[in-house]
């Protein structure tokens, strides 16, 4: 598979790389890490990244402008994105050939070629594996981006998807001279307003007797704290620090009155719940969308049921 991907990369002069909406460090690390990797190894090619520049992560990577004409005869690669609806920049199918590289469950097969490895901790780990296995040249910039992606998706090596292979790859990336301490500090830092919201989450978390927990962040509250939807990424992991919590949902009200539901779990799969509510994701980290208070309630009841079944 890796050989086939490299073959396609060699074949095309222009390559455009996409990733999912609402990008996180792994989406950006895999997308821009791959871009820099290909630029380094194929300097004669035009390799671009497209999508929305997430202001909270602009320190990590920024996007470029890609003209419609550039898709003509181009190779398009989509990283870290399970389904087409979540691909940022809908022009992904205007190229000549489409490759999917992802580590989410392969619920929606798309692309002319697809490399999906659900046992990889992150898509950035897959890109690093691709580079090392194919003998491509890496530099400190590339290592920095891929390392950031791996740290992001493993919760800095906390989640079970962190494998011996992850550490092997990380050890190799660490050999490059990037600002490791600065990056670690950057990924750990939050604005003071986010720190206050973390306090709110601890204060208002509802936890049932089986360890199913939830917290609702209304628009009013977010405005009061001066926080945007993207900032809630920093608080999703917070309930998991409590030893009695097994699975949890952070319900974030959107400006249109719907709710983005960020579901997490320590060991009980919760992605089936996300799938039933307009979402999906990994077994232990998924996202859903809810369109009413009643649906929020249904989602929490389903979460409670999963925790109750496991407690029997
Ligand atoms: P989040 O809470 O947004 O960080 O999402 C956690 C995981 O679930 C990520 O791997 C996402 O790719 C996935 N995910 C989030 N929202 C959705 C959705 N609406 N549809 C499919 N997957 C999603």
CSV table of N, CA and C in Angstrom, one decimal, residues 63-172:
chain,number,residue,atom,x,y,z
A,63,UNK,N,-3.1,27.6,6.5
A,63,UNK,CA,-3.5,27.0,5.2
A,63,UNK,C,-3.1,28.0,4.1
A,64,UNK,N,-3.3,27.5,2.8
A,64,UNK,CA,-2.9,28.3,1.7
A,64,UNK,C,-4.1,28.5,0.7
A,65,UNK,N,-4.0,29.4,-0.2
A,65,UNK,CA,-5.0,29.5,-1.2
A,65,UNK,C,-4.7,28.6,-2.4
A,66,UNK,N,-5.7,27.8,-2.7
A,66,UNK,CA,-5.6,26.9,-3.9
A,66,UNK,C,-6.6,27.3,-4.9
A,67,UNK,N,-6.2,27.6,-6.1
A,67,UNK,CA,-7.1,28.0,-7.2
A,67,UNK,C,-7.8,26.8,-7.7
A,68,UNK,N,-9.0,27.0,-8.2
A,68,UNK,CA,-9.8,25.9,-8.8
A,68,UNK,C,-9.0,25.2,-9.9
A,69,UNK,N,-8.3,25.9,-10.7
A,69,UNK,CA,-7.6,25.4,-11.8
A,69,UNK,C,-6.5,24.4,-11.4
A,70,UNK,N,-6.0,24.6,-10.1
A,70,UNK,CA,-4.9,23.8,-9.7
A,70,UNK,C,-5.3,22.3,-9.4
A,71,UNK,N,-6.6,22.1,-9.3
A,71,UNK,CA,-7.1,20.8,-9.2
A,71,UNK,C,-7.1,19.9,-10.5
A,72,UNK,N,-7.0,20.7,-11.6
A,72,UNK,CA,-7.0,20.0,-12.9
A,72,UNK,C,-5.7,19.1,-13.0
A,73,UNK,N,-6.0,17.8,-13.1
A,73,UNK,CA,-4.9,16.8,-13.3
A,73,UNK,C,-4.1,16.6,-12.0
A,74,UNK,N,-4.6,17.1,-10.9
A,74,UNK,CA,-3.8,17.0,-9.6
A,74,UNK,C,-4.2,15.7,-8.9
A,75,UNK,N,-3.2,15.3,-8.0
A,75,UNK,CA,-3.5,14.3,-7.0
A,75,UNK,C,-4.0,14.9,-5.8
A,76,UNK,N,-5.1,14.4,-5.2
A,76,UNK,CA,-5.6,14.9,-3.9
A,76,UNK,C,-5.5,13.9,-2.9
A,77,UNK,N,-4.9,14.3,-1.7
A,77,UNK,CA,-4.8,13.4,-0.6
A,77,UNK,C,-5.6,13.9,0.6
A,78,UNK,N,-6.4,13.1,1.2
A,78,UNK,CA,-7.2,13.6,2.4
A,78,UNK,C,-6.6,12.8,3.6
A,79,UNK,N,-6.2,13.6,4.6
A,79,UNK,CA,-5.7,12.9,5.8
A,79,UNK,C,-6.7,13.0,7.0
A,80,UNK,N,-6.7,12.0,7.8
A,80,UNK,CA,-7.4,12.0,9.1
A,80,UNK,C,-8.9,12.2,9.0
A,81,UNK,N,-9.5,11.9,8.0
A,81,UNK,CA,-10.9,12.2,7.8
A,81,UNK,C,-11.7,10.9,7.4
A,82,UNK,N,-12.6,10.5,8.3
A,82,UNK,CA,-13.3,9.2,8.0
A,82,UNK,C,-14.3,9.3,6.9
A,83,UNK,N,-15.1,10.4,6.8
A,83,UNK,CA,-16.2,10.4,5.9
A,83,UNK,C,-16.1,11.7,5.1
A,84,UNK,N,-16.7,11.7,3.9
A,84,UNK,CA,-16.5,12.8,2.9
A,84,UNK,C,-17.2,14.1,3.4
A,85,UNK,N,-18.3,13.9,4.2
A,85,UNK,CA,-19.0,15.1,4.7
A,85,UNK,C,-18.1,15.9,5.6
A,86,UNK,N,-17.1,15.3,6.2
A,86,UNK,CA,-16.3,16.0,7.2
A,86,UNK,C,-15.0,16.6,6.5
A,87,UNK,N,-14.9,16.4,5.2
A,87,UNK,CA,-13.7,16.9,4.6
A,87,UNK,C,-13.8,18.4,4.4
A,88,UNK,N,-12.8,19.1,4.9
A,88,UNK,CA,-12.8,20.6,4.8
A,88,UNK,C,-12.3,21.0,3.3
A,89,UNK,N,-13.1,21.8,2.7
A,89,UNK,CA,-12.9,22.3,1.3
A,89,UNK,C,-13.4,21.2,0.4
A,90,UNK,N,-14.6,21.5,-0.1
A,90,UNK,CA,-15.4,20.4,-0.9
A,90,UNK,C,-14.8,20.2,-2.3
A,91,UNK,N,-13.7,20.8,-2.6
A,91,UNK,CA,-13.2,20.6,-4.0
A,91,UNK,C,-12.3,19.3,-4.0
A,92,UNK,N,-12.3,18.6,-2.9
A,92,UNK,CA,-11.4,17.4,-2.8
A,92,UNK,C,-11.6,16.4,-4.0
A,93,UNK,N,-12.8,16.4,-4.6
A,93,UNK,CA,-13.1,15.4,-5.7
A,93,UNK,C,-12.9,16.0,-7.1
A,94,UNK,N,-12.3,17.2,-7.1
A,94,UNK,CA,-12.1,17.8,-8.4
A,94,UNK,C,-10.7,17.5,-9.0
A,95,UNK,N,-9.9,16.7,-8.3
A,95,UNK,CA,-8.6,16.3,-8.8
A,95,UNK,C,-8.7,15.1,-9.8
A,96,UNK,N,-7.6,14.6,-10.1
A,96,UNK,CA,-7.6,13.5,-11.1
A,96,UNK,C,-7.6,12.1,-10.3
A,97,UNK,N,-7.1,12.1,-9.1
A,97,UNK,CA,-7.0,10.9,-8.3
A,97,UNK,C,-7.0,11.2,-6.9
A,98,UNK,N,-7.8,10.4,-6.1
A,98,UNK,CA,-8.0,10.7,-4.7
A,98,UNK,C,-7.5,9.6,-3.8
A,99,UNK,N,-6.7,10.0,-2.8
A,99,UNK,CA,-6.2,9.0,-1.8
A,99,UNK,C,-6.7,9.4,-0.4
A,100,UNK,N,-7.2,8.4,0.3
A,100,UNK,CA,-7.6,8.6,1.7
A,100,UNK,C,-6.5,8.0,2.6
A,101,UNK,N,-6.0,8.8,3.6
A,101,UNK,CA,-5.1,8.2,4.6
A,101,UNK,C,-5.7,8.5,6.0
A,102,UNK,N,-6.0,7.5,6.7
A,102,UNK,CA,-6.8,7.8,8.0
A,102,UNK,C,-6.6,6.6,9.0
A,103,UNK,N,-6.9,7.0,10.2
A,103,UNK,CA,-6.9,6.0,11.3
A,103,UNK,C,-8.2,5.8,12.0
A,104,UNK,N,-9.3,6.4,11.5
A,104,UNK,CA,-10.6,6.2,12.1
A,104,UNK,C,-11.2,4.9,11.6
A,105,UNK,N,-12.2,4.4,12.2
A,105,UNK,CA,-12.9,3.2,11.7
A,105,UNK,C,-13.4,3.5,10.2
A,106,UNK,N,-13.2,2.6,9.3
A,106,UNK,CA,-13.4,2.8,7.9
A,106,UNK,C,-14.9,2.7,7.6
A,107,UNK,N,-15.8,3.5,8.2
A,107,UNK,CA,-17.2,3.4,8.0
A,107,UNK,C,-17.6,3.8,6.6
A,108,UNK,N,-16.9,4.7,6.1
A,108,UNK,CA,-17.2,5.2,4.7
A,108,UNK,C,-15.9,5.1,3.9
A,109,UNK,N,-16.0,4.1,2.9
A,109,UNK,CA,-14.8,3.9,2.0
A,109,UNK,C,-14.9,5.0,0.9
A,110,UNK,N,-13.9,5.8,0.7
A,110,UNK,CA,-13.9,6.7,-0.4
A,110,UNK,C,-12.5,6.8,-0.9
A,111,UNK,N,-12.4,7.4,-2.1
A,111,UNK,CA,-11.1,7.6,-2.8
A,111,UNK,C,-10.8,6.5,-3.7
A,112,UNK,N,-9.8,6.7,-4.6
A,112,UNK,CA,-9.4,5.7,-5.6
A,112,UNK,C,-8.4,4.8,-4.9
A,113,UNK,N,-7.8,5.2,-3.9
A,113,UNK,CA,-6.9,4.4,-3.1
A,113,UNK,C,-7.1,4.8,-1.7
A,114,UNK,N,-7.1,3.8,-0.8
A,114,UNK,CA,-7.3,4.2,0.6
A,114,UNK,C,-6.4,3.4,1.5
A,115,UNK,N,-5.7,4.1,2.4
A,115,UNK,CA,-4.9,3.4,3.4
A,115,UNK,C,-5.4,3.8,4.8
A,116,UNK,N,-6.1,2.8,5.4
A,116,UNK,CA,-6.7,3.1,6.7
A,116,UNK,C,-6.1,2.1,7.7
A,117,UNK,N,-5.6,2.6,8.8
A,117,UNK,CA,-5.0,1.8,9.8
A,117,UNK,C,-5.6,2.2,11.2
A,118,UNK,N,-6.6,1.5,11.6
A,118,UNK,CA,-7.3,1.9,12.8
A,118,UNK,C,-6.5,1.6,14.1
A,119,UNK,N,-5.4,0.8,13.9
A,119,UNK,CA,-4.6,0.6,15.1
A,119,UNK,C,-3.5,1.7,15.3
A,120,UNK,N,-3.4,2.6,14.3
A,120,UNK,CA,-2.5,3.7,14.5
A,120,UNK,C,-3.0,4.7,15.5
A,121,UNK,N,-2.2,5.3,16.3
A,121,UNK,CA,-2.6,6.2,17.4
A,121,UNK,C,-3.2,7.5,16.7
A,122,UNK,N,-2.7,7.8,15.6
A,122,UNK,CA,-3.0,9.1,14.9
A,122,UNK,C,-2.6,9.0,13.5
A,123,UNK,N,-3.2,9.9,12.7
A,123,UNK,CA,-2.8,10.0,11.3
A,123,UNK,C,-1.4,10.4,11.1
A,124,UNK,N,-0.9,11.3,12.0
A,124,UNK,CA,0.5,11.8,12.0
A,124,UNK,C,1.4,10.6,12.1
A,125,UNK,N,1.1,9.6,13.0
A,125,UNK,CA,1.9,8.4,13.2
A,125,UNK,C,2.0,7.7,11.8
A,126,UNK,N,0.9,7.6,11.1
A,126,UNK,CA,0.9,6.9,9.8
A,126,UNK,C,1.8,7.7,8.8
A,127,UNK,N,1.7,9.0,8.8
A,127,UNK,CA,2.6,9.7,7.9
A,127,UNK,C,4.1,9.5,8.2
A,128,UNK,N,4.4,9.5,9.5
A,128,UNK,CA,5.7,9.3,9.9
A,128,UNK,C,6.2,7.9,9.5
A,129,UNK,N,5.3,6.9,9.7
A,129,UNK,CA,5.6,5.5,9.3
A,129,UNK,C,5.9,5.5,7.8
A,130,UNK,N,5.0,6.2,7.0
A,130,UNK,CA,5.2,6.2,5.6
A,130,UNK,C,6.6,6.8,5.2
A,131,UNK,N,7.0,7.9,5.9
A,131,UNK,CA,8.3,8.5,5.7
A,131,UNK,C,9.4,7.5,6.0
A,132,UNK,N,9.3,6.9,7.2
A,132,UNK,CA,10.4,6.0,7.6
A,132,UNK,C,10.5,4.8,6.7
A,133,UNK,N,9.3,4.1,6.5
A,133,UNK,CA,9.3,2.9,5.7
A,133,UNK,C,9.8,3.1,4.3
A,134,UNK,N,9.4,4.2,3.7
A,134,UNK,CA,9.8,4.5,2.3
A,134,UNK,C,11.1,5.1,2.2
A,135,UNK,N,11.8,5.3,3.3
A,135,UNK,CA,13.2,5.9,3.2
A,135,UNK,C,13.2,7.4,2.8
A,136,UNK,N,12.1,8.1,3.1
A,136,UNK,CA,12.1,9.5,2.7
A,136,UNK,C,12.9,10.4,3.7
A,137,UNK,N,13.3,11.5,3.2
A,137,UNK,CA,14.1,12.4,4.1
A,137,UNK,C,13.2,13.2,4.9
A,138,UNK,N,13.5,13.4,6.2
A,138,UNK,CA,12.8,14.2,7.2
A,138,UNK,C,13.6,15.3,7.7
A,139,UNK,N,13.0,16.4,8.1
A,139,UNK,CA,13.8,17.4,8.8
A,139,UNK,C,13.1,17.8,10.1
A,140,UNK,N,13.7,18.8,10.8
A,140,UNK,CA,13.1,19.2,12.1
A,140,UNK,C,11.7,19.7,12.0
A,141,UNK,N,11.4,20.4,11.0
A,141,UNK,CA,10.1,21.0,10.8
A,141,UNK,C,9.0,19.9,10.6
A,142,UNK,N,9.4,18.9,9.8
A,142,UNK,CA,8.4,17.8,9.6
A,142,UNK,C,8.3,17.0,10.9
A,143,UNK,N,9.4,16.8,11.6
A,143,UNK,CA,9.3,16.0,12.8
A,143,UNK,C,8.4,16.7,13.9
A,144,UNK,N,8.6,18.1,13.9
A,144,UNK,CA,7.8,18.9,14.8
A,144,UNK,C,6.3,18.7,14.6
A,145,UNK,N,5.9,18.8,13.3
A,145,UNK,CA,4.5,18.7,12.9
A,145,UNK,C,3.9,17.4,13.3
A,146,UNK,N,4.7,16.3,12.9
A,146,UNK,CA,4.2,15.0,13.1
A,146,UNK,C,4.1,14.6,14.6
A,147,UNK,N,5.1,15.1,15.4
A,147,UNK,CA,5.2,14.9,16.8
A,147,UNK,C,4.0,15.6,17.5
A,148,UNK,N,3.7,16.8,17.0
A,148,UNK,CA,2.5,17.5,17.6
A,148,UNK,C,1.2,16.8,17.3
A,149,UNK,N,1.1,16.2,16.2
A,149,UNK,CA,-0.1,15.4,15.8
A,149,UNK,C,-0.3,14.2,16.7
A,150,UNK,N,0.8,13.5,16.9
A,150,UNK,CA,0.8,12.3,17.7
A,150,UNK,C,0.5,12.7,19.2
A,151,UNK,N,1.1,13.7,19.7
A,151,UNK,CA,0.8,14.1,21.1
A,151,UNK,C,-0.6,14.5,21.2
A,152,UNK,N,-1.2,15.2,20.2
A,152,UNK,CA,-2.6,15.7,20.3
A,152,UNK,C,-3.5,14.5,20.3
A,153,UNK,N,-3.4,13.5,19.5
A,153,UNK,CA,-4.4,12.5,19.4
A,153,UNK,C,-4.2,11.4,20.5
A,154,UNK,N,-3.0,11.3,21.1
A,154,UNK,CA,-2.8,10.3,22.2
A,154,UNK,C,-3.0,11.0,23.5
A,155,UNK,N,-3.4,12.3,23.6
A,155,UNK,CA,-3.5,13.0,24.8
A,155,UNK,C,-2.1,12.9,25.6
A,156,UNK,N,-1.1,13.1,24.8
A,156,UNK,CA,0.3,13.0,25.3
A,156,UNK,C,0.5,11.6,25.9
A,157,UNK,N,0.2,10.6,25.0
A,157,UNK,CA,0.5,9.2,25.3
A,157,UNK,C,-0.4,8.6,26.5
A,158,UNK,N,-1.5,9.2,26.6
A,158,UNK,CA,-2.4,8.7,27.7
A,158,UNK,C,-3.4,7.7,27.2
A,159,UNK,N,-3.9,7.8,26.0
A,159,UNK,CA,-5.0,6.9,25.5
A,159,UNK,C,-4.4,5.6,25.0
A,160,UNK,N,-5.3,4.6,25.1
A,160,UNK,CA,-4.9,3.2,24.8
A,160,UNK,C,-4.3,3.0,23.4
A,161,UNK,N,-4.7,3.8,22.5
A,161,UNK,CA,-4.2,3.6,21.1
A,161,UNK,C,-2.7,3.9,21.0
A,162,UNK,N,-2.1,4.4,22.1
A,162,UNK,CA,-0.6,4.6,22.1
A,162,UNK,C,0.0,3.2,22.2
A,163,UNK,N,0.8,2.9,21.2
A,163,UNK,CA,1.4,1.5,21.1
A,163,UNK,C,2.9,1.6,21.2
A,164,UNK,N,3.5,0.4,21.2
A,164,UNK,CA,5.0,0.3,21.1
A,164,UNK,C,5.4,1.0,19.8
A,165,UNK,N,4.7,0.8,18.8
A,165,UNK,CA,5.0,1.4,17.5
A,165,UNK,C,5.0,2.9,17.6
A,166,UNK,N,4.0,3.5,18.3
A,166,UNK,CA,3.9,4.9,18.5
A,166,UNK,C,5.2,5.4,19.2
A,167,UNK,N,5.7,4.7,20.2
A,167,UNK,CA,6.9,5.2,20.9
A,167,UNK,C,8.1,5.0,20.0
A,168,UNK,N,8.1,4.0,19.2
A,168,UNK,CA,9.2,3.8,18.3
A,168,UNK,C,9.3,4.9,17.3
A,169,UNK,N,8.2,5.3,16.8
A,169,UNK,CA,8.1,6.4,15.8
A,169,UNK,C,8.5,7.7,16.5
A,170,UNK,N,7.9,8.0,17.7
A,170,UNK,CA,8.2,9.2,18.4
A,170,UNK,C,9.7,9.3,18.8
A,171,UNK,N,10.3,8.2,19.1
A,171,UNK,CA,11.7,8.2,19.4
A,171,UNK,C,12.5,8.6,18.2
A,172,UNK,N,12.1,8.2,17.1
A,172,UNK,CA,12.8,8.6,15.8
A,172,UNK,C,12.6,10.0,15.5
